[in-house]
mmCIF file of C-alpha atoms in Angstrom:
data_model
loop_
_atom_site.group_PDB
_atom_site.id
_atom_site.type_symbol
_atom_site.label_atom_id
_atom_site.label_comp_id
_atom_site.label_asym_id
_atom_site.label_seq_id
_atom_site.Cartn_x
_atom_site.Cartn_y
_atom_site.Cartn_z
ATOM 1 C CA UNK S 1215 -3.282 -20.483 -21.859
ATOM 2 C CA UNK S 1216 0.224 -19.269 -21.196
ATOM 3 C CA UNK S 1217 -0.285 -15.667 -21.426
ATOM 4 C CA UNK S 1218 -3.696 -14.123 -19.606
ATOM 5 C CA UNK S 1219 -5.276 -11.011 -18.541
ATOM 6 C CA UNK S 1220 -6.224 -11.061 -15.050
ATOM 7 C CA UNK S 1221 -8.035 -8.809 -12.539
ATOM 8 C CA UNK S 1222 -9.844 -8.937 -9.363
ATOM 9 C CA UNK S 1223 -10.440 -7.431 -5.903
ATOM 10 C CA UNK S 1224 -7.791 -7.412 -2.998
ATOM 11 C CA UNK S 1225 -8.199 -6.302 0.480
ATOM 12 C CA UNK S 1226 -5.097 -5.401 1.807
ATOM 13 C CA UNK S 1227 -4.253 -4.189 5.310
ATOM 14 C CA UNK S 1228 -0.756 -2.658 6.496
ATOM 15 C CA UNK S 1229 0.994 -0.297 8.477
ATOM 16 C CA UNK S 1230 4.098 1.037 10.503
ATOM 17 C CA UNK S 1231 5.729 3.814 11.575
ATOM 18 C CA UNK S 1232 6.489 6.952 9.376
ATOM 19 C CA UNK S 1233 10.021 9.367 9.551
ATOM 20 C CA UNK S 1234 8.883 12.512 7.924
ATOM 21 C CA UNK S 1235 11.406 15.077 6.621
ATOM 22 C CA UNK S 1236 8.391 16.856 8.127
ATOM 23 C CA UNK S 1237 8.175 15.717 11.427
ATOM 24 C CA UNK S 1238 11.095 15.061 13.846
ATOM 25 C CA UNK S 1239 8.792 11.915 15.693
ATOM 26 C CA UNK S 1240 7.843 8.808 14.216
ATOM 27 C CA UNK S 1241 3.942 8.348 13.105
ATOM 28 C CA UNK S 1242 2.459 5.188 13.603
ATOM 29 C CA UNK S 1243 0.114 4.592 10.787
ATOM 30 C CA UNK S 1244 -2.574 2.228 9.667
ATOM 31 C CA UNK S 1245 -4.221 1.554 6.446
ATOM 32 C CA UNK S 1246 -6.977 -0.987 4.892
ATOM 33 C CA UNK S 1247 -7.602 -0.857 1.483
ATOM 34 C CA UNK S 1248 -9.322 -2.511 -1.387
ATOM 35 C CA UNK S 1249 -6.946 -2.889 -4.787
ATOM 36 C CA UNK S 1250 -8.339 -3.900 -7.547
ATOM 37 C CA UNK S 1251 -5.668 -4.979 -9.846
ATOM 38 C CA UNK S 1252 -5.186 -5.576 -13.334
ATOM 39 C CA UNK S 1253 -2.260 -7.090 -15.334
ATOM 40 C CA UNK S 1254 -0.730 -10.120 -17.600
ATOM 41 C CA UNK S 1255 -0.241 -12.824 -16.310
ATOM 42 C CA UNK S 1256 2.359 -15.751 -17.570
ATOM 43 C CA UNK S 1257 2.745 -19.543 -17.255
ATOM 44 C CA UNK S 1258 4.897 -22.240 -18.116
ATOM 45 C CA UNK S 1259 3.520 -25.831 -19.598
ATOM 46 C CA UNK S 1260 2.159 -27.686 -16.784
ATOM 47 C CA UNK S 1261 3.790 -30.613 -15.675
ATOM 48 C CA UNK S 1262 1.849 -32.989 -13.379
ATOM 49 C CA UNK S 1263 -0.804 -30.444 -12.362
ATOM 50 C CA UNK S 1264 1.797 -27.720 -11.830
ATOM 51 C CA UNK S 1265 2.711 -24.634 -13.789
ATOM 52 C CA UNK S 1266 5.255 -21.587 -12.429
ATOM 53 C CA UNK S 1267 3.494 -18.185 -13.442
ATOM 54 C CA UNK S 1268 4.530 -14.636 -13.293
ATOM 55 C CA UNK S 1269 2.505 -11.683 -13.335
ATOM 56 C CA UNK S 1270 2.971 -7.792 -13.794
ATOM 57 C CA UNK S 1271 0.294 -5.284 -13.673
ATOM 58 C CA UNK S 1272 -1.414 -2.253 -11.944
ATOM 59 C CA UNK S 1273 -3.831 -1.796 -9.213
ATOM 60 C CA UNK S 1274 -5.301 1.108 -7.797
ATOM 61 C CA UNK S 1275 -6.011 1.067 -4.064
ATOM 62 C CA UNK S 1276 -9.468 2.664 -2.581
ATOM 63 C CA UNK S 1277 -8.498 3.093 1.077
ATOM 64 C CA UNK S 1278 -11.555 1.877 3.796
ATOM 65 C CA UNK S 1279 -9.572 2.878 6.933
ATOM 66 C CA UNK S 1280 -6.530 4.412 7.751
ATOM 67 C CA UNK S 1281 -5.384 6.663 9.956
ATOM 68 C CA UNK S 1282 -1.981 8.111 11.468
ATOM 69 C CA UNK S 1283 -1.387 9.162 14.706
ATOM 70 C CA UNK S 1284 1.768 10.899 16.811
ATOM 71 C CA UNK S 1285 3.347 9.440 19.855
ATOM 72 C CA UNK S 1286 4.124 11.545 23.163
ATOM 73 C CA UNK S 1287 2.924 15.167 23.862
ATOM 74 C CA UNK S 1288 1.324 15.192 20.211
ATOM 75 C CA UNK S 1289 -0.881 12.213 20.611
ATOM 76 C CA UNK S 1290 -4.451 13.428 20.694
ATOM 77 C CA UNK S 1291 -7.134 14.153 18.186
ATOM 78 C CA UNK S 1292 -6.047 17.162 17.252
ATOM 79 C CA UNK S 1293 -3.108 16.023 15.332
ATOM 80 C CA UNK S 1294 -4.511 12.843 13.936
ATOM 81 C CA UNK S 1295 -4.105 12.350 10.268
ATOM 82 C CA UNK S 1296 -6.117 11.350 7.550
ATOM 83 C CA UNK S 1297 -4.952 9.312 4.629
ATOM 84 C CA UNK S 1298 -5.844 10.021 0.574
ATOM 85 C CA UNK S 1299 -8.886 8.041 -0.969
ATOM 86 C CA UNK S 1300 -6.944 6.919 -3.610
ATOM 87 C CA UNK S 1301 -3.632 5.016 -4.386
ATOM 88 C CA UNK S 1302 -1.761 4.045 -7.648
ATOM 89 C CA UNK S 1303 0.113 0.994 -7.531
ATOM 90 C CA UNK S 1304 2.256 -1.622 -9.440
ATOM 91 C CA UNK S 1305 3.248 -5.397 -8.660
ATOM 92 C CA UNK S 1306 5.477 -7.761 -10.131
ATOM 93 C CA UNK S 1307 4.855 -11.958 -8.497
ATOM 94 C CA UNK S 1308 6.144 -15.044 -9.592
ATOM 95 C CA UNK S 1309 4.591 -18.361 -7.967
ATOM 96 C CA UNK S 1310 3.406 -21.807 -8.398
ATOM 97 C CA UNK S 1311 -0.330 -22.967 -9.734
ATOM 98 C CA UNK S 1312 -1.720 -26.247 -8.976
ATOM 99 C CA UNK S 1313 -4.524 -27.045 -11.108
ATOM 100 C CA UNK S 1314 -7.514 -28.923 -9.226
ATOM 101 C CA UNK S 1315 -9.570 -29.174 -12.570
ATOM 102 C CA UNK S 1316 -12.236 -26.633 -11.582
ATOM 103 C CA UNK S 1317 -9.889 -24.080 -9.980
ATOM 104 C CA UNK S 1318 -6.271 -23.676 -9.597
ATOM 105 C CA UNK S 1319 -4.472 -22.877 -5.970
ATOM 106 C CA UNK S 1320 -2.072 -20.798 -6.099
ATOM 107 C CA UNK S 1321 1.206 -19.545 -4.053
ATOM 108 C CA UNK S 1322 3.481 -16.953 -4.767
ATOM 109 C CA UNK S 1323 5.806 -14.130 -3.880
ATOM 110 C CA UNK S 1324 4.470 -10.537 -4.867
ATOM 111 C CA UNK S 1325 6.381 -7.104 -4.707
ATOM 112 C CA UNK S 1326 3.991 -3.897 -4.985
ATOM 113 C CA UNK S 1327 4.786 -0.286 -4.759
ATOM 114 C CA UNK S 1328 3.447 3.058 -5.260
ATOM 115 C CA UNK S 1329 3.366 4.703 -8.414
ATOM 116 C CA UNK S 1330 1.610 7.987 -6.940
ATOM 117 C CA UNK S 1331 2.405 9.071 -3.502
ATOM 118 C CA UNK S 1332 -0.057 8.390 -0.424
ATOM 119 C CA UNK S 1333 -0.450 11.383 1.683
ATOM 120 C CA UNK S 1334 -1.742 11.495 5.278
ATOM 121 C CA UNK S 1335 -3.307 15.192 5.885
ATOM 122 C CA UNK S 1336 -5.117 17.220 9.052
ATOM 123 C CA UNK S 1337 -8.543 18.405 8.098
ATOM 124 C CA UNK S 1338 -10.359 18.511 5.000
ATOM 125 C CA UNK S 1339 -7.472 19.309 2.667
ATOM 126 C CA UNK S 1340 -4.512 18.229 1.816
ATOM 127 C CA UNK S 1341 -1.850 20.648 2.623
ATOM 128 C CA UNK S 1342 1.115 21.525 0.570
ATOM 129 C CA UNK S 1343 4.660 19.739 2.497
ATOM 130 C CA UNK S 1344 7.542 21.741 4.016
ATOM 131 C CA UNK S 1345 10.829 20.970 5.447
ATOM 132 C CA UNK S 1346 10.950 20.879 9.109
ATOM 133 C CA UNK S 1347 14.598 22.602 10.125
ATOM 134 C CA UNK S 1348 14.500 22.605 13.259
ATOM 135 C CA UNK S 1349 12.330 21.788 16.565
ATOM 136 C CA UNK S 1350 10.851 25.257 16.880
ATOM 137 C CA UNK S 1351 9.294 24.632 13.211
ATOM 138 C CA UNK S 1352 7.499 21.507 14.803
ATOM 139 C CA UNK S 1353 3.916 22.861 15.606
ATOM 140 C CA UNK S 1354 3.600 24.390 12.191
ATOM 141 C CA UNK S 1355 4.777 21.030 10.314
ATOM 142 C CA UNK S 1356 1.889 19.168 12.490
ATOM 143 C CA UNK S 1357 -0.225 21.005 10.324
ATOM 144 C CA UNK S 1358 1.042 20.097 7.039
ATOM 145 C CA UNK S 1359 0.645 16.883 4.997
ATOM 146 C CA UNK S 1360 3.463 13.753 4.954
ATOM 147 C CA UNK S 1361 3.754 11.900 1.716
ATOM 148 C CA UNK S 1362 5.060 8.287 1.073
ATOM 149 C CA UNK S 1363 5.070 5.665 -1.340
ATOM 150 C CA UNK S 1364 4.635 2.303 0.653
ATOM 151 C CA UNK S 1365 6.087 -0.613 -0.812
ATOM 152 C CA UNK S 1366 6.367 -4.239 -0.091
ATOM 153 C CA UNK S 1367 6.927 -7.872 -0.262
ATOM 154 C CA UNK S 1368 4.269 -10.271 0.646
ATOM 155 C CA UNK S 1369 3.752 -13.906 0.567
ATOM 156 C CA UNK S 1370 0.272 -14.650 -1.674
ATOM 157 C CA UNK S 1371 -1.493 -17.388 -1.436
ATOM 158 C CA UNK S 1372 -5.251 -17.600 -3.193
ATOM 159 C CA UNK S 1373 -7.433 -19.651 -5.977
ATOM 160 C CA UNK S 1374 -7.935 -19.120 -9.376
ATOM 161 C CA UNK S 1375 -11.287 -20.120 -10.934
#
């Protein structure tokens, strides 16, 4: 087949540090999720067992864990924060296949980013953002949710079956 549908479960786990309009500090965040994407997928004739293949498609991400947390004076429970259940996201990979008869190994280069934003949130609700101006505003904004889209590049490698 050169064109395919494909789908299947990911567990992905990432994190860094977040710069808020928000905020003033930098959050250190955390997040494990499992993605379960779905897209088209296509390949090129094979030639000696290999094939190059590109894929787009969608995935939405139901986060596990994830958590962040502020550095300094700020950094204790009370202004840890919580991240959405739920995130939108979109990929584009091309790679190499090797078929092994039964199943196919595969390697390849994947970029995926956020179609919805991800929010990280104190409490039990999620909190409409403001704009921090200045320091004085900094206690009130601890309160308030920080939105991002993560993206990235990552280096796949898996089997087909």
């Amino acid at each position: 087949n050169k064109v395919s549908v494909f789908t299947g479960i990911n567990y992905n786990s990432f994190g860094g540090w977040l710069k808020s309009e928000l905020l003033p500090l930098r959050a250190r965040y955390a997040f494990q999720e499992i993605e379960i994407p779905v897209g088209i997928r296509l390949r090129s004739n094979p030639l000696d067992g290999w094939r190059i293949a590109f894929h787009a498609g969608l995935g939405l991400g139901i986060t596990t864990i994830g958590k962040a947390t502020l550095p300094g004076q700020y950094k204790n429970k009370n202004f840890d924060y919580k991240p959405s259940p739920l995130r939108a996201t979109y990929q584009f990979a091309i790679g190499a296949e090797y078929n092994l008869q039964i199943v196919a190994i595969t390697a390849k280069i994947r970029y995926r980013g956020g179609i919805s934003n991800s929010y990280f949130y104190r409490g039990n609700q999620i909190f409409k953002p403001i704009n921090v101006l200045d320091l004085q505003q900094t206690h009130d904004a601890l309160h308030e949710t920080i939105t991002f889209r993560p993206s990235m590049i990552e280096l796949v490698l898996g089997v087909i079956l």
